[in-house]
PDB file of C-alpha atoms in Angstrom:
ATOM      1  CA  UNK A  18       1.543  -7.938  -4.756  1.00  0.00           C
ATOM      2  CA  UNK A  19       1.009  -9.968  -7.771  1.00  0.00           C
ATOM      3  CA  UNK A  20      -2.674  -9.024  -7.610  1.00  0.00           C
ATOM      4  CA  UNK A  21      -1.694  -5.267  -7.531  1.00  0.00           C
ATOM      5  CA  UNK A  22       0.494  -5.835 -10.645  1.00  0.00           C
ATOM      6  CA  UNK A  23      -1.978  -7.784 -12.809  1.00  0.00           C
ATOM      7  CA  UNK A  24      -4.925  -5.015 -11.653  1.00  0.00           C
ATOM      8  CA  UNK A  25      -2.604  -2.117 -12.967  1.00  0.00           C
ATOM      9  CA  UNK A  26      -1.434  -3.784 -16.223  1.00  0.00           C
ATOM     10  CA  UNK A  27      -4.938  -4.469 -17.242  1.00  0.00           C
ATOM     11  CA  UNK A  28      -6.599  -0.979 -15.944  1.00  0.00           C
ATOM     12  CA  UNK A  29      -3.923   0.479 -18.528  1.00  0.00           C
ATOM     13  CA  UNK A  30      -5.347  -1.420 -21.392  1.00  0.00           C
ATOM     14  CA  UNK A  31      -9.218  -0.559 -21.126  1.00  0.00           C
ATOM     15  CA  UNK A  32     -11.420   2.303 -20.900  1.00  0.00           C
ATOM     16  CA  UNK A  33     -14.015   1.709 -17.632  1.00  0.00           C
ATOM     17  CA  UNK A  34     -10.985   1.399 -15.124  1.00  0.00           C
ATOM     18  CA  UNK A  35     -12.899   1.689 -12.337  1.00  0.00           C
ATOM     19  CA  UNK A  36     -14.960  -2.180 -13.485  1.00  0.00           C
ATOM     20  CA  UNK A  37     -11.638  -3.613 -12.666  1.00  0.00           C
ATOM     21  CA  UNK A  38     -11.708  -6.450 -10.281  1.00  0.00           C
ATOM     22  CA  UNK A  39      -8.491  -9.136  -9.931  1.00  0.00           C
ATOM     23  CA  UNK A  40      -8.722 -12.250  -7.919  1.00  0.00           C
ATOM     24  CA  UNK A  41      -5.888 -14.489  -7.644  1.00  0.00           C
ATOM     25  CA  UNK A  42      -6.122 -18.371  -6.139  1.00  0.00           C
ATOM     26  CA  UNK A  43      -2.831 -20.154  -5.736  1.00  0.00           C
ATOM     27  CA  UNK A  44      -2.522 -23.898  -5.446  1.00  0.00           C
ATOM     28  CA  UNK A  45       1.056 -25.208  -5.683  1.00  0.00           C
ATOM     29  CA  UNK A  46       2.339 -24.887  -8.519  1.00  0.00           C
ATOM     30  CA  UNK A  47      -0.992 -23.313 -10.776  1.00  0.00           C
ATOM     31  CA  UNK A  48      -1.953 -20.121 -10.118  1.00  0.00           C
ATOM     32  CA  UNK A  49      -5.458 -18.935 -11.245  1.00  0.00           C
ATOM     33  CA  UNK A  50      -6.195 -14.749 -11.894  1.00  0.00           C
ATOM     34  CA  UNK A  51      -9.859 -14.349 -12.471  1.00  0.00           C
ATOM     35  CA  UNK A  52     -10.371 -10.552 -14.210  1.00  0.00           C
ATOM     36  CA  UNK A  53     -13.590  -9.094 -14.185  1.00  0.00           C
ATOM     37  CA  UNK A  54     -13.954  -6.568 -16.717  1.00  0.00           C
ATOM     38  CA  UNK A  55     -16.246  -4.544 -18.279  1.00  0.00           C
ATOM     39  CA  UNK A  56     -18.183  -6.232 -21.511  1.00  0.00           C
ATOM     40  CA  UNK A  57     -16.973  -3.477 -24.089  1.00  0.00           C
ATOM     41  CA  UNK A  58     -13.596  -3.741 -22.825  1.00  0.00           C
ATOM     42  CA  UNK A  59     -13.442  -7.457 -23.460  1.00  0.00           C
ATOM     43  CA  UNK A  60     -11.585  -6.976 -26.663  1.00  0.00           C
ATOM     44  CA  UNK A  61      -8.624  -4.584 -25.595  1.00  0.00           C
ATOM     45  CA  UNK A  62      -7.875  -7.418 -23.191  1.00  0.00           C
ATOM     46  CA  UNK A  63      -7.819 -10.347 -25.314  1.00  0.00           C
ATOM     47  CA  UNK A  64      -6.257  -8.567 -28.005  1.00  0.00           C
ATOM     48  CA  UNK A  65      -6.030  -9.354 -32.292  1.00  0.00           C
ATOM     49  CA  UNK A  66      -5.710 -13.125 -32.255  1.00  0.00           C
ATOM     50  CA  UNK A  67      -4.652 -13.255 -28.201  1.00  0.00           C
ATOM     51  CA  UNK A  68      -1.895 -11.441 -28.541  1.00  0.00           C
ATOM     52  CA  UNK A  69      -2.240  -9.182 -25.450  1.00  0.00           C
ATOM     53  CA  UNK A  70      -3.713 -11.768 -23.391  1.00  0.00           C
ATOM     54  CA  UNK A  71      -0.833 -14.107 -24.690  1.00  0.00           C
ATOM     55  CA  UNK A  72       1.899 -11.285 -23.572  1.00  0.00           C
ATOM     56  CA  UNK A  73       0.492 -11.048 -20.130  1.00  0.00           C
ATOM     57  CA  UNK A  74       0.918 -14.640 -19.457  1.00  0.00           C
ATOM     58  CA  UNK A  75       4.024 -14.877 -20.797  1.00  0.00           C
ATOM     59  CA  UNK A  76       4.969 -12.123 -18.578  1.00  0.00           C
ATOM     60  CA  UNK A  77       3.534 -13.295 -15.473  1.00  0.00           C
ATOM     61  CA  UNK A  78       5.252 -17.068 -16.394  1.00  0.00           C
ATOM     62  CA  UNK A  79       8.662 -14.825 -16.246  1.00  0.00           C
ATOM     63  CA  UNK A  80       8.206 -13.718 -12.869  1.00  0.00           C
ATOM     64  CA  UNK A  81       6.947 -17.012 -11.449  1.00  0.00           C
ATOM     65  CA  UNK A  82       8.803 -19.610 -13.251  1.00  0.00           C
ATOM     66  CA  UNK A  83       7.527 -23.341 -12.700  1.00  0.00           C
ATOM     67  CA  UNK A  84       4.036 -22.023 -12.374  1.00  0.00           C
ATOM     68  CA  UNK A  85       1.203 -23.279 -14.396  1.00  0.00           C
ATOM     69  CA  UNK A  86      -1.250 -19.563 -14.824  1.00  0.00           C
ATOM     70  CA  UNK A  87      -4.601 -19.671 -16.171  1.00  0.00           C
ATOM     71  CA  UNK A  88      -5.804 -16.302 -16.650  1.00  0.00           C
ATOM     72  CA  UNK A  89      -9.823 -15.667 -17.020  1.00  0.00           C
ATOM     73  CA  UNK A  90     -12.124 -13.024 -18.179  1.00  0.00           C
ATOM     74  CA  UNK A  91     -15.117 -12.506 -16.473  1.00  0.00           C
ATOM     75  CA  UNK A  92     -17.536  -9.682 -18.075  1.00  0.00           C
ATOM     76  CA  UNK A  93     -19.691  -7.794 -15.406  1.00  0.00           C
ATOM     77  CA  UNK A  94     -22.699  -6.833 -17.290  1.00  0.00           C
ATOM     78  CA  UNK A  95     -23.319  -3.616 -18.646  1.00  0.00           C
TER      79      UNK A  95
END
């Protein structure tokens, strides 16, 4: 479920939707989500000074409370 939520959220943000791979791990407490993206859409995720990236963590912290998240891009090459 959370996988479906962070794929949508980030397929609204970039251009090549269809690049879009999320992967989450869960160990206790930390959660990993590993998003492959395509390189030119690299920016629109990250956002100006981490800002977008920044929200979506936030966001995700909200709706699993206690839970470390580390979120990371991966660029599929293009």
């Amino acid at each position: 479920m959370l996988t479906g939520l962070v794929e949508y959220i980030i397929k609204q943000l970039v251009e090549s939707q269809e690049s879009v791979k999320v992967e989450t791990k869960q160990d206790g407490s930390q959660l990993c989500i590993q998003i492959l993206i395509d390189s030119k859409d690299r920016g629109r995720i990250i956002g100006r000074d981490g800002q977008t990236i920044k929200a979506l963590k936030a966001f995700l912290g909200c709706i699993m409370p206690g839970t470390h998240i580390t979120i990371d891009l991966i660029q599929n090459p293009s």
